[in-house]
XYZ file of C-alpha atoms in Angstrom:
767
model
C 175.111 24.767 -47.754
C 177.893 27.251 -46.918
C 176.494 31.004 -45.415
C 176.798 33.130 -47.451
C 179.836 35.701 -47.585
C 179.316 39.147 -46.286
C 179.735 42.552 -47.812
C 180.344 46.003 -46.874
C 177.286 47.021 -47.596
C 175.251 44.471 -46.406
C 172.864 45.063 -42.998
C 172.042 43.727 -40.426
C 170.165 40.710 -40.304
C 166.510 40.713 -39.057
C 165.696 39.047 -35.808
C 162.465 38.856 -34.823
C 161.506 39.275 -31.613
C 159.786 35.765 -30.929
C 162.188 32.518 -31.911
C 158.889 30.817 -32.734
C 158.282 33.218 -35.331
C 162.029 33.195 -36.630
C 162.157 30.692 -39.604
C 165.574 28.453 -39.835
C 167.238 26.949 -42.838
C 165.346 23.578 -44.050
C 162.008 24.822 -42.171
C 159.171 23.973 -43.719
C 156.311 26.453 -43.728
C 152.596 24.959 -43.916
C 150.077 28.035 -45.038
C 146.480 27.129 -44.312
C 146.234 26.069 -47.832
C 147.688 23.353 -47.168
C 151.078 24.794 -49.625
C 154.226 23.764 -48.105
C 157.584 25.435 -48.688
C 161.108 24.740 -47.990
C 163.253 27.231 -46.545
C 166.716 27.198 -48.586
C 168.679 29.452 -47.414
C 168.742 33.391 -45.385
C 170.931 35.791 -46.457
C 172.395 38.636 -44.467
C 170.704 41.307 -46.585
C 167.009 39.947 -45.622
C 166.583 37.617 -48.029
C 165.090 34.689 -48.042
C 164.981 32.110 -50.548
C 162.062 29.208 -50.441
C 161.308 26.332 -52.605
C 157.950 25.219 -53.358
C 157.169 21.196 -52.521
C 153.478 21.401 -53.252
C 154.405 21.636 -57.268
C 156.353 18.799 -58.509
C 158.793 20.880 -60.488
C 159.431 24.509 -59.348
C 162.608 26.727 -58.723
C 163.493 28.529 -55.560
C 161.955 31.733 -55.181
C 162.801 35.005 -53.157
C 160.986 36.499 -50.206
C 161.761 39.654 -47.437
C 162.882 37.602 -44.374
C 160.697 40.896 -42.823
C 157.719 39.592 -44.681
C 157.638 36.364 -44.254
C 158.223 36.681 -40.053
C 155.206 38.684 -40.073
C 153.491 36.506 -42.382
C 154.080 33.410 -39.810
C 153.287 36.371 -36.994
C 149.490 36.331 -38.307
C 149.957 32.283 -38.262
C 149.207 32.346 -42.628
C 152.399 29.654 -42.187
C 153.452 27.238 -39.067
C 156.709 26.251 -38.938
C 157.617 22.735 -38.895
C 161.167 20.736 -39.423
C 159.693 17.476 -40.584
C 161.383 16.701 -43.338
C 159.612 15.255 -46.655
C 159.768 11.241 -47.096
C 160.749 8.618 -44.900
C 165.059 8.000 -45.207
C 165.567 4.605 -46.019
C 167.191 3.003 -42.844
C 169.622 1.253 -45.240
C 170.145 1.709 -48.609
C 171.898 -1.548 -50.563
C 175.680 -0.697 -52.197
C 174.448 0.377 -55.573
C 172.041 3.089 -54.811
C 175.086 4.103 -52.103
C 177.159 4.611 -55.824
C 173.799 6.277 -57.093
C 174.210 8.961 -54.451
C 178.223 9.761 -54.367
C 177.702 10.164 -57.901
C 175.280 12.687 -57.421
C 176.570 14.635 -55.080
C 180.476 14.427 -56.630
C 178.351 16.436 -59.326
C 176.149 18.758 -57.508
C 178.282 19.792 -54.924
C 180.212 22.215 -57.041
C 176.831 24.331 -57.571
C 175.270 24.404 -54.251
C 178.333 25.392 -52.237
C 177.474 28.553 -54.300
C 174.801 30.564 -53.189
C 174.409 31.583 -56.896
C 172.951 28.761 -57.851
C 169.312 29.629 -56.183
C 169.694 32.587 -58.281
C 167.557 32.454 -61.432
C 170.394 34.758 -63.597
C 173.435 32.705 -63.002
C 171.177 29.263 -62.392
C 171.068 28.139 -66.561
C 174.722 29.484 -66.958
C 176.354 27.358 -63.768
C 174.386 24.076 -65.168
C 175.172 24.120 -68.545
C 179.015 24.957 -67.755
C 178.703 21.658 -65.283
C 177.161 19.465 -67.956
C 179.756 20.188 -70.316
C 182.390 19.066 -67.261
C 180.958 16.208 -66.115
C 179.061 15.004 -69.511
C 175.345 14.512 -67.588
C 172.907 16.540 -69.343
C 170.730 18.873 -67.843
C 168.303 17.593 -66.583
C 169.769 15.379 -64.901
C 171.921 17.474 -63.161
C 168.582 19.692 -62.130
C 167.028 16.479 -61.276
C 169.709 16.088 -58.584
C 168.930 19.605 -57.475
C 166.010 19.149 -57.342
C 166.255 15.934 -54.983
C 168.387 17.775 -52.661
C 166.339 20.986 -52.258
C 163.734 18.652 -51.382
C 165.431 16.214 -49.558
C 166.319 18.976 -46.551
C 169.877 19.825 -48.558
C 171.478 16.414 -47.392
C 173.218 13.734 -48.612
C 170.711 11.893 -48.189
C 168.445 13.542 -49.990
C 169.967 12.013 -53.439
C 169.604 8.406 -52.640
C 167.422 7.234 -55.025
C 164.136 5.254 -54.065
C 164.306 1.635 -55.393
C 161.254 0.528 -53.755
C 158.914 3.482 -55.667
C 160.583 2.172 -59.501
C 158.459 -0.017 -60.844
C 154.789 -0.497 -61.568
C 152.573 0.493 -58.990
C 150.756 -2.901 -56.918
C 147.561 -3.799 -58.222
C 144.518 -2.420 -56.290
C 141.452 -4.557 -56.193
C 140.097 -8.103 -55.329
C 141.227 -11.595 -56.357
C 140.047 -13.703 -58.577
C 136.970 -16.249 -57.934
C 139.604 -18.902 -57.950
C 138.100 -22.901 -58.181
C 135.073 -24.099 -58.518
C 134.247 -26.068 -55.025
C 133.840 -29.289 -54.797
C 130.225 -30.740 -55.044
C 129.047 -27.277 -57.265
C 126.730 -26.453 -54.646
C 127.506 -23.193 -55.322
C 129.149 -20.824 -57.132
C 132.016 -18.273 -55.662
C 131.314 -14.524 -55.722
C 133.535 -12.537 -57.320
C 133.812 -9.487 -55.352
C 133.984 -6.239 -56.807
C 136.763 -3.495 -54.883
C 134.305 -0.494 -55.756
C 130.992 -1.743 -54.482
C 131.365 -5.119 -52.266
C 134.692 -3.716 -50.649
C 133.602 -0.182 -48.968
C 130.095 -1.660 -48.003
C 131.912 -4.305 -45.531
C 134.206 -1.610 -44.037
C 131.001 0.315 -43.511
C 129.256 -2.651 -41.763
C 132.195 -2.762 -39.941
C 132.659 0.443 -38.644
C 128.993 0.278 -37.920
C 128.334 -2.577 -36.142
C 131.645 -4.114 -34.576
C 133.821 -1.500 -34.359
C 131.753 1.261 -32.462
C 130.673 -1.801 -29.203
C 132.710 -4.470 -27.570
C 129.662 -6.736 -27.868
C 128.796 -7.559 -31.175
C 131.267 -10.304 -33.316
C 132.559 -10.368 -36.762
C 129.710 -13.109 -37.454
C 127.152 -11.200 -35.710
C 128.433 -8.266 -38.156
C 128.472 -10.621 -41.294
C 125.150 -11.586 -40.706
C 124.179 -7.730 -40.425
C 125.568 -7.008 -43.653
C 124.028 -9.781 -45.414
C 120.684 -8.356 -43.989
C 121.437 -4.902 -45.382
C 123.129 -5.399 -48.483
C 122.470 -9.011 -50.050
C 118.557 -9.440 -49.645
C 115.594 -8.778 -51.079
C 111.988 -8.485 -50.507
C 109.465 -11.448 -52.461
C 105.971 -10.376 -53.718
C 104.816 -10.859 -49.823
C 107.285 -8.346 -48.383
C 109.429 -10.709 -46.790
C 112.896 -10.033 -47.238
C 115.307 -13.579 -47.323
C 118.939 -13.326 -48.289
C 120.501 -13.737 -51.874
C 121.749 -17.652 -52.642
C 125.521 -18.238 -52.509
C 127.156 -16.681 -56.031
C 125.274 -13.495 -55.043
C 127.386 -12.654 -52.114
C 130.312 -12.492 -50.389
C 131.541 -15.385 -48.106
C 132.533 -15.054 -44.636
C 135.990 -15.948 -45.652
C 135.830 -12.829 -48.638
C 134.282 -11.040 -45.570
C 136.553 -11.437 -43.031
C 139.798 -11.347 -45.452
C 138.655 -7.501 -46.005
C 138.663 -7.311 -42.662
C 141.833 -8.150 -41.817
C 143.335 -5.941 -44.732
C 141.744 -3.157 -43.571
C 142.118 -2.997 -39.890
C 145.212 -3.646 -38.056
C 144.695 -5.636 -34.657
C 145.942 -2.292 -32.644
C 142.890 -0.692 -34.273
C 140.339 -3.345 -33.553
C 141.264 -3.164 -29.691
C 141.574 0.367 -29.477
C 138.195 0.688 -31.179
C 136.080 -1.611 -29.466
C 137.807 -1.277 -26.017
C 139.179 2.834 -26.182
C 142.811 3.807 -25.696
C 142.493 4.095 -22.190
C 141.795 0.740 -22.033
C 144.244 -0.587 -24.892
C 146.835 1.375 -23.242
C 146.225 -0.180 -19.653
C 145.333 -3.548 -20.500
C 146.478 -4.591 -24.190
C 149.131 -2.336 -25.125
C 152.266 -4.024 -25.505
C 155.253 -3.957 -22.666
C 158.599 -3.756 -24.168
C 160.078 -1.290 -20.755
C 158.804 -1.146 -17.385
C 158.542 2.017 -14.759
C 162.064 0.918 -13.132
C 163.965 1.940 -16.135
C 162.290 5.772 -15.942
C 164.005 6.043 -12.315
C 167.230 7.215 -12.011
C 168.092 6.088 -8.670
C 166.454 6.207 -4.511
C 164.664 9.215 -4.034
C 163.951 10.262 -7.571
C 160.305 9.483 -8.143
C 157.651 8.423 -5.062
C 154.221 7.138 -6.282
C 151.084 8.032 -4.427
C 147.706 6.785 -5.018
C 144.560 5.490 -2.501
C 142.384 2.875 -2.369
C 139.203 1.672 0.094
C 140.875 -1.200 2.225
C 138.609 -4.367 1.927
C 138.352 -4.597 5.496
C 135.287 -3.615 7.308
C 136.011 -1.792 10.951
C 133.922 -1.276 14.124
C 133.636 2.546 15.775
C 136.381 1.971 18.592
C 133.780 2.658 21.775
C 131.251 0.482 20.104
C 132.226 -2.700 18.385
C 128.225 -3.569 17.644
C 128.749 -0.051 14.916
C 130.108 -1.057 12.102
C 131.779 2.276 10.593
C 132.538 1.077 7.443
C 136.103 0.069 5.243
C 138.875 3.032 5.596
C 140.967 4.670 3.100
C 143.995 3.332 2.258
C 146.664 5.715 0.670
C 150.553 4.237 0.118
C 153.832 6.191 -0.756
C 156.270 4.049 -2.422
C 160.109 5.215 -4.196
C 159.771 3.194 -7.906
C 163.113 2.273 -7.551
C 163.934 0.642 -4.432
C 160.502 -0.561 -4.051
C 159.789 0.745 -0.781
C 157.057 1.532 0.902
C 157.803 5.255 2.788
C 154.836 6.619 3.843
C 150.847 5.421 4.036
C 148.023 7.193 5.627
C 144.772 4.848 7.010
C 141.407 6.004 7.976
C 138.024 7.127 7.107
C 138.836 10.306 5.345
C 137.517 9.906 2.039
C 140.580 9.800 -0.895
C 141.145 13.342 -0.950
C 144.099 16.102 -0.905
C 143.109 15.423 3.092
C 144.350 12.149 3.412
C 147.356 12.535 0.748
C 148.439 15.517 3.007
C 148.575 12.953 6.118
C 150.679 10.001 3.726
C 153.069 12.903 2.793
C 153.600 13.923 6.713
C 153.942 10.533 7.448
C 157.773 10.160 5.431
C 158.894 12.970 8.561
C 156.622 11.339 11.223
C 158.411 9.568 14.164
C 158.707 6.202 13.357
C 159.818 5.033 16.890
C 156.571 6.861 18.310
C 154.202 5.985 15.636
C 155.105 1.851 16.156
C 155.238 2.254 20.337
C 151.709 3.940 20.130
C 150.204 0.768 17.474
C 152.150 -1.813 20.009
C 154.265 -2.533 16.648
C 158.158 -3.921 17.272
C 160.672 -0.313 15.855
C 163.305 -1.096 14.115
C 165.432 2.174 12.033
C 166.613 -0.060 9.364
C 162.724 -0.873 8.496
C 162.366 2.944 7.602
C 165.528 4.038 5.542
C 163.510 6.940 4.256
C 162.430 8.624 7.561
C 162.076 12.113 6.479
C 163.808 12.100 2.777
C 161.635 13.874 -0.161
C 162.000 13.321 -3.318
C 162.079 14.558 -6.828
C 158.934 14.079 -7.890
C 155.782 13.053 -6.721
C 153.378 11.141 -8.857
C 150.261 10.638 -8.579
C 146.151 10.752 -10.145
C 144.741 13.830 -11.249
C 142.958 13.840 -7.818
C 144.421 15.218 -5.530
C 147.899 15.631 -7.035
C 146.182 18.333 -9.489
C 144.465 20.137 -6.638
C 145.910 23.789 -5.768
C 146.537 22.066 -2.907
C 149.973 20.050 -4.069
C 151.280 23.633 -4.854
C 152.353 23.316 -1.172
C 154.665 20.258 -2.338
C 156.704 22.648 -4.538
C 157.103 25.648 -2.221
C 159.655 25.009 -0.139
C 160.349 21.753 -0.745
C 162.069 20.973 -4.126
C 159.949 18.767 -5.280
C 158.126 18.418 -8.560
C 154.197 17.109 -8.725
C 153.060 15.087 -11.852
C 149.990 13.692 -12.832
C 149.275 10.590 -14.535
C 145.947 10.094 -17.033
C 143.025 9.260 -15.776
C 142.016 5.632 -15.149
C 145.721 4.859 -16.710
C 147.166 2.705 -13.170
C 150.214 1.247 -15.562
C 151.917 4.588 -15.251
C 152.341 3.617 -11.098
C 152.350 0.707 -11.222
C 154.752 0.422 -8.134
C 152.273 1.300 -5.453
C 149.046 -0.375 -7.564
C 151.438 -3.549 -6.707
C 152.045 -2.858 -4.179
C 148.167 -2.452 -2.745
C 147.888 -5.831 -3.940
C 150.569 -7.154 -1.631
C 149.583 -5.267 1.540
C 145.677 -6.631 1.299
C 147.440 -10.819 -0.028
C 150.288 -9.976 3.164
C 146.773 -9.568 5.736
C 144.426 -11.447 4.261
C 144.177 -15.027 6.013
C 144.029 -13.094 9.729
C 142.124 -10.138 9.192
C 138.701 -10.584 10.880
C 136.420 -8.708 8.680
C 138.404 -8.831 5.015
C 136.175 -8.671 2.134
C 138.035 -10.120 -1.001
C 137.047 -8.166 -4.093
C 135.704 -11.317 -5.780
C 133.313 -10.714 -3.257
C 131.821 -8.369 -5.077
C 131.279 -9.780 -8.572
C 129.816 -13.290 -6.582
C 126.217 -13.625 -6.932
C 124.981 -14.315 -3.444
C 128.322 -13.319 -1.576
C 129.110 -13.752 1.708
C 128.694 -11.117 4.009
C 131.808 -9.896 5.516
C 130.600 -7.278 7.447
C 129.288 -9.746 9.867
C 132.665 -10.553 10.905
C 134.220 -7.135 11.447
C 136.041 -7.080 14.775
C 138.959 -4.296 13.998
C 138.649 -1.004 14.946
C 140.796 1.667 13.083
C 143.946 1.764 15.484
C 144.329 -2.155 15.778
C 143.899 -1.803 10.992
C 146.694 0.469 11.155
C 149.023 -1.226 13.550
C 148.016 -4.257 10.722
C 148.995 -1.936 7.913
C 152.488 -0.633 9.698
C 153.004 -4.798 10.495
C 152.758 -5.550 6.429
C 154.944 -2.433 5.278
C 157.789 -3.830 7.365
C 157.178 -7.079 6.428
C 157.240 -6.086 2.975
C 159.990 -3.800 3.117
C 162.043 -6.691 4.963
C 161.298 -9.036 1.800
C 162.984 -10.374 -0.970
C 161.125 -9.565 -4.526
C 162.443 -12.508 -6.773
C 161.230 -10.511 -10.359
C 163.514 -7.151 -9.398
C 165.338 -6.194 -11.903
C 168.404 -5.757 -9.455
C 171.472 -4.153 -11.811
C 174.496 -5.863 -12.562
C 176.513 -3.893 -10.161
C 174.053 -4.735 -7.101
C 174.670 -8.118 -7.150
C 178.383 -7.887 -7.529
C 178.444 -5.242 -4.081
C 176.796 -8.266 -2.658
C 172.876 -5.934 -2.516
C 170.147 -7.957 -2.183
C 167.058 -7.126 -4.008
C 165.443 -5.597 -0.731
C 163.766 -3.014 -0.745
C 165.359 -1.508 2.089
C 168.435 -2.976 1.419
C 168.410 -1.831 -2.468
C 167.419 2.232 -1.019
C 170.723 1.333 1.944
C 173.279 0.631 -1.171
C 171.442 2.908 -4.010
C 171.785 5.767 -1.362
C 175.399 5.619 -0.666
C 176.806 4.941 -4.979
C 174.230 6.575 -6.740
C 171.715 8.712 -4.969
C 172.309 12.534 -4.186
C 169.546 14.536 -4.674
C 167.400 13.751 -2.173
C 166.158 16.528 0.778
C 165.522 16.069 4.168
C 162.504 17.921 6.488
C 161.366 17.415 9.788
C 158.186 16.163 10.840
C 157.325 20.266 11.739
C 158.377 21.729 9.162
C 156.134 19.081 7.472
C 153.371 19.738 9.018
C 153.816 23.693 8.671
C 153.837 23.523 5.236
C 150.963 20.482 5.054
C 148.915 20.605 7.258
C 145.246 21.127 6.302
C 143.681 24.881 6.390
C 140.205 26.274 7.746
C 138.121 28.859 9.373
C 137.137 28.689 12.802
C 134.699 31.163 14.781
C 136.030 33.134 17.795
C 133.007 33.152 20.567
C 133.156 33.715 24.263
C 132.813 30.060 24.560
C 136.491 29.945 23.030
C 137.295 28.871 19.352
C 134.774 27.009 17.606
C 135.236 24.252 14.686
C 133.985 20.991 14.002
C 131.403 21.543 16.926
C 134.467 21.877 19.493
C 135.478 24.643 21.910
C 139.229 25.387 21.799
C 140.840 27.730 23.854
C 144.375 28.772 25.305
C 145.913 30.831 27.852
C 147.358 33.037 25.376
C 143.991 33.698 23.945
C 142.014 34.389 27.068
C 144.835 36.850 28.310
C 145.055 38.799 25.631
C 140.833 39.133 25.675
C 139.989 37.129 22.687
C 136.468 35.763 24.019
C 135.348 38.644 26.586
C 135.756 40.599 22.842
C 133.619 37.927 20.945
C 131.017 38.274 24.140
C 130.449 42.037 23.736
C 131.401 42.845 20.332
C 130.111 39.750 18.228
C 132.018 37.117 16.618
C 134.860 37.062 13.780
C 136.881 34.191 12.325
C 140.045 33.709 12.440
C 142.499 30.974 9.976
C 143.366 27.642 11.771
C 145.747 24.490 11.084
C 144.859 20.861 12.824
C 145.604 17.395 11.898
C 142.669 15.393 11.205
C 143.687 12.473 12.939
C 143.711 14.046 16.614
C 141.080 16.688 17.537
C 142.660 17.369 20.999
C 144.114 20.763 19.355
C 144.337 23.261 16.625
C 146.890 26.004 16.121
C 145.029 29.374 15.751
C 146.807 31.743 13.670
C 147.086 35.478 14.037
C 145.304 37.822 11.553
C 147.209 40.993 12.615
C 150.645 38.821 13.382
C 150.800 36.264 10.545
C 154.141 34.814 12.619
C 152.104 34.582 15.657
C 150.512 31.167 16.036
C 148.714 29.518 18.789
C 148.205 25.895 20.335
C 144.392 25.853 21.641
C 143.394 22.407 23.198
C 139.787 21.727 23.856
C 137.743 23.289 26.728
C 136.437 21.575 29.583
C 132.984 21.454 28.232
C 134.678 19.460 25.430
C 136.932 17.016 26.907
C 134.041 14.025 25.656
C 136.086 14.293 22.835
C 139.625 14.331 23.734
C 141.642 11.479 22.180
C 138.787 11.148 19.174
C 140.010 11.827 15.352
C 138.399 14.653 14.075
C 136.295 11.746 11.097
C 135.387 9.797 14.455
C 134.002 13.423 16.124
C 132.337 13.961 13.250
C 130.767 10.347 13.467
C 129.765 10.474 17.141
C 127.894 14.271 16.541
C 126.153 12.519 13.336
C 124.986 9.381 15.607
C 123.934 12.529 18.554
C 122.124 14.390 15.273
C 120.489 11.598 14.075
C 119.135 10.990 17.594
C 118.066 14.394 17.811
C 116.452 14.666 14.574
C 114.275 11.247 15.168
C 113.148 12.334 18.685
C 111.765 15.533 17.259
C 108.770 14.324 15.949
C 107.941 12.590 19.034
C 108.320 16.057 20.665
C 105.923 17.793 18.353
C 103.927 15.649 19.581
C 104.390 16.319 23.235
C 104.196 19.936 22.778
C 100.994 19.473 20.456
C 99.599 17.967 23.144
C 100.580 20.507 25.703
C 98.917 23.029 23.621
C 95.377 21.282 23.552
C 95.203 20.516 27.274
C 96.399 24.248 28.083
C 93.610 25.349 25.881
C 90.758 22.967 27.106
C 91.617 24.551 30.930
C 92.547 27.979 29.798
C 89.330 27.956 27.551
C 86.504 27.693 30.571
C 88.796 29.690 33.437
C 88.702 32.382 30.485
C 84.701 32.633 30.288
C 84.272 31.725 34.033
C 86.599 34.774 34.935
C 84.957 37.099 32.802
C 81.281 36.148 33.991
C 82.776 36.713 37.169
C 84.472 40.032 36.864
C 81.740 41.239 34.304
C 81.287 44.863 35.840
C 84.128 45.267 37.896
C 87.576 47.450 37.615
C 90.502 46.039 37.555
C 91.299 48.356 40.484
C 88.654 46.749 42.696
C 89.821 43.808 41.520
C 92.878 44.393 42.843
C 92.051 45.729 45.947
C 92.686 43.579 48.659
C 95.403 41.364 46.879
C 96.949 40.533 49.644
C 94.000 39.054 52.181
C 92.812 37.528 48.984
C 96.159 35.849 48.315
C 96.936 34.702 51.723
C 93.516 33.537 52.485
C 94.024 31.565 48.835
C 97.162 30.277 50.314
C 95.574 28.973 53.846
C 93.112 27.103 51.452
C 95.830 25.885 49.383
C 97.661 24.530 52.243
C 94.395 22.506 53.016
C 94.721 20.906 50.436
C 98.489 20.095 49.971
C 99.215 19.154 53.344
C 96.380 16.671 54.199
C 96.934 13.369 55.527
C 93.409 11.289 56.141
C 95.617 8.566 58.084
C 97.051 11.076 60.944
C 95.068 12.290 63.911
C 96.355 14.860 66.536
C 98.348 13.661 69.097
C 96.008 12.593 72.246
C 97.991 14.423 74.928
C 98.409 17.655 73.133
C 94.445 17.488 72.418
C 93.784 16.744 76.002
C 96.349 19.853 77.623
C 94.536 22.338 74.976
C 91.066 21.650 76.194
C 92.413 21.651 80.616
C 94.272 24.459 79.860
C 91.872 26.824 78.492
C 92.606 29.825 76.380
C 94.059 31.934 79.139
C 96.805 28.961 79.043
C 97.046 28.921 75.158
C 98.113 32.382 75.307
C 100.987 31.268 76.946
C 102.004 28.227 74.875
C 105.302 28.691 73.228
C 105.938 28.673 69.584
C 106.455 24.809 68.672
C 103.551 23.930 70.397
C 101.885 26.854 68.442
C 102.800 25.201 65.429
C 102.519 21.945 66.106
C 98.657 23.539 66.527
C 98.935 24.667 63.237
C 100.320 21.495 61.598
C 97.019 19.848 63.129
C 94.249 22.704 62.460
C 95.724 22.489 58.329
C 95.072 18.857 58.390
C 91.982 18.914 59.370
C 90.115 19.721 56.185
C 85.957 21.111 56.508
C 83.289 18.761 55.042
C 81.629 22.550 52.800
C 83.796 25.289 51.798
C 83.421 27.654 54.764
C 83.388 32.145 53.640
C 85.251 33.467 55.780
C 83.974 36.849 58.498
C 85.870 39.675 58.945
C 87.617 38.429 61.873
C 89.203 35.652 60.186
C 89.756 37.866 57.875
C 91.762 40.401 60.348
C 92.921 37.814 62.120
C 95.381 36.555 58.844
C 96.488 40.039 58.356
C 97.362 40.214 61.445
C 99.029 36.660 61.028
C 100.782 37.993 58.680
C 102.601 41.267 59.672
C 103.729 39.936 63.180
C 104.944 35.901 61.750
C 102.865 34.099 64.059
C 99.708 31.579 63.309
C 96.123 32.838 62.400
C 95.072 30.446 65.653
C 97.174 32.615 67.812
C 95.781 36.013 66.632
C 91.860 34.804 67.032
C 92.605 33.718 70.596
C 94.065 37.204 70.776
C 90.986 38.504 69.475
C 88.609 36.505 71.202
C 87.046 34.837 68.254
C 87.431 31.807 69.289
C 88.048 29.965 73.221
C 89.448 26.879 72.027
C 90.516 24.032 68.922
C 87.500 22.483 68.608
C 86.035 26.092 67.731
C 88.578 26.507 65.307
C 88.034 23.441 63.824
C 83.897 24.814 63.664
C 85.179 27.276 61.551
C 86.912 25.430 59.279
């Protein structure tokens, strides 16, 4: 329809603030009650002409454009651009002639906006009928077809398929009688039998995967076509009074399509994954190399052992792979002990820009730059699961890297088939020569083999094996790759690294290259550590650096208390962490392990966690034993202290605390001398003959001039002789003890000076 002519007194058309609430020509408006209208025209003077499509015969009606927009904003109407009725994909010459004839009749009418107004429509139709010789009914029918069909010439194509009698519904006749005449054919009733069969199929067959049609047919007969005899027993009706299995299957095939049955029994996700059609492949969605990177994780089928003790099995590692969809090139990977998640996915993304030469040399794998043509190149889109790539952490890929993160539906591996097949290719290439390889079929095998007993590889050795397998894949031909004729003519074989190099020169231009340091800054996981007097504590280890020591962080923590700081770390190696200054976000410090944690040098954080877990398990295992030892100690201490306390109470009865401490020095010295007799006693040792003889001959005068060395010898001899009975020390002996303590000499020398004893024999008699 041509636009309406503008007049001098027209106003500016009202435009809705929300474009979604502004109807345009040919839009369909549907109310909450289900009534549908088509917008035929919008005039500059705020008038909208609509046609009610729900009513079989209706003429255009006018309304306010502003009121219609207001109703759409209030959700009274919804806008749809779908046309009513399906237009035929092709039509016959007769239909085309009818269309052309109808258009020639109504073209002058629909070109004039006055045809929408009821005041002028009748005269215009009558005048056109006189000109063409057609009846007004025919012209009105053409106008209705034109307006209802979207005001297009295609709307005038006659629908010959709907002309004539409708298809007869119901069931077929009973047909011929079976041979032998054993039973009669049951006449199906479309109003009774068909709904019962459909209900039984819906209830028993489509809701579960296990039941078969034969089982469902038996349940149908038992529920709908059975009777009870006089004893209350249930019996099926005889032939001729119930549907046959063929009639049951006929209703099933007419009512349910094959896709409907599969979707209902398997589920939509299983159908899309295993049973859906495969018209196109994922390759055709990628425009060039670097357009889409597919990333996914799996648990590798290899059992690993600990690095320090190969007798300890540490389980199966996590394997992440990143593939370019267009070239099938493996551009990144991660193999470690982390569970599938963002932490492990980040390591795989970091491997895209990692120094492959140093990495290959570290693991003893030959390095060739041609094997890693996508070094540091990031795609336009990352495609991953709804796990790690749906988390908030994945937003760092979009920030500063010009990448888009896309997610597949859950349980839909067909949407990222490149990386899914990559797992199978990697495992197939290493299965034969890898000890501890556990094939997936072993999990379903009854009494399967225990492949974990063959585990021999450490994590580093497994990583080297994966790197070699990736290099082999990047160099190998793909016999079923849909290579383009242009590549074939350029001499490009279907090899991943050759396809990447060829398309990078001829087709790609949207790739971005980033350095490893930049990626680490963007992607390294961040955590919170504690600053304490021992250093920066994280994951059970302590870190330090000269800058933090100069700034006095640890002294401040020792005196003012600990505080927490953000850090970045690499899970593959626990030797260093990056500490970020809270007060200065641009400042960061690379810290290393302190001397007390040097034992963890060279370990990954996962291995450190495992070692600490083993240590903690050992401590917990010995906790009960330690508790028993403490209980035994308390029992022994109680058996000793209770009698001692009772004896001391009796001995000190009636004595004050001051009187008990009056002679504390003398009592202590006396007690010490007694203890010396017990502690230094050696029964097998006798005094030297020469020493004892000289003492007897010299007398007391010569003993006064004995040198300190000889006095010490005599003191040792005296303490080694133990009396048979305990001697109560007299006052002279107690005074000698006090003077010996003051002068630093022996008790024997003081007794000789006081004249209390004359020789060694008298001293021995005193005890």
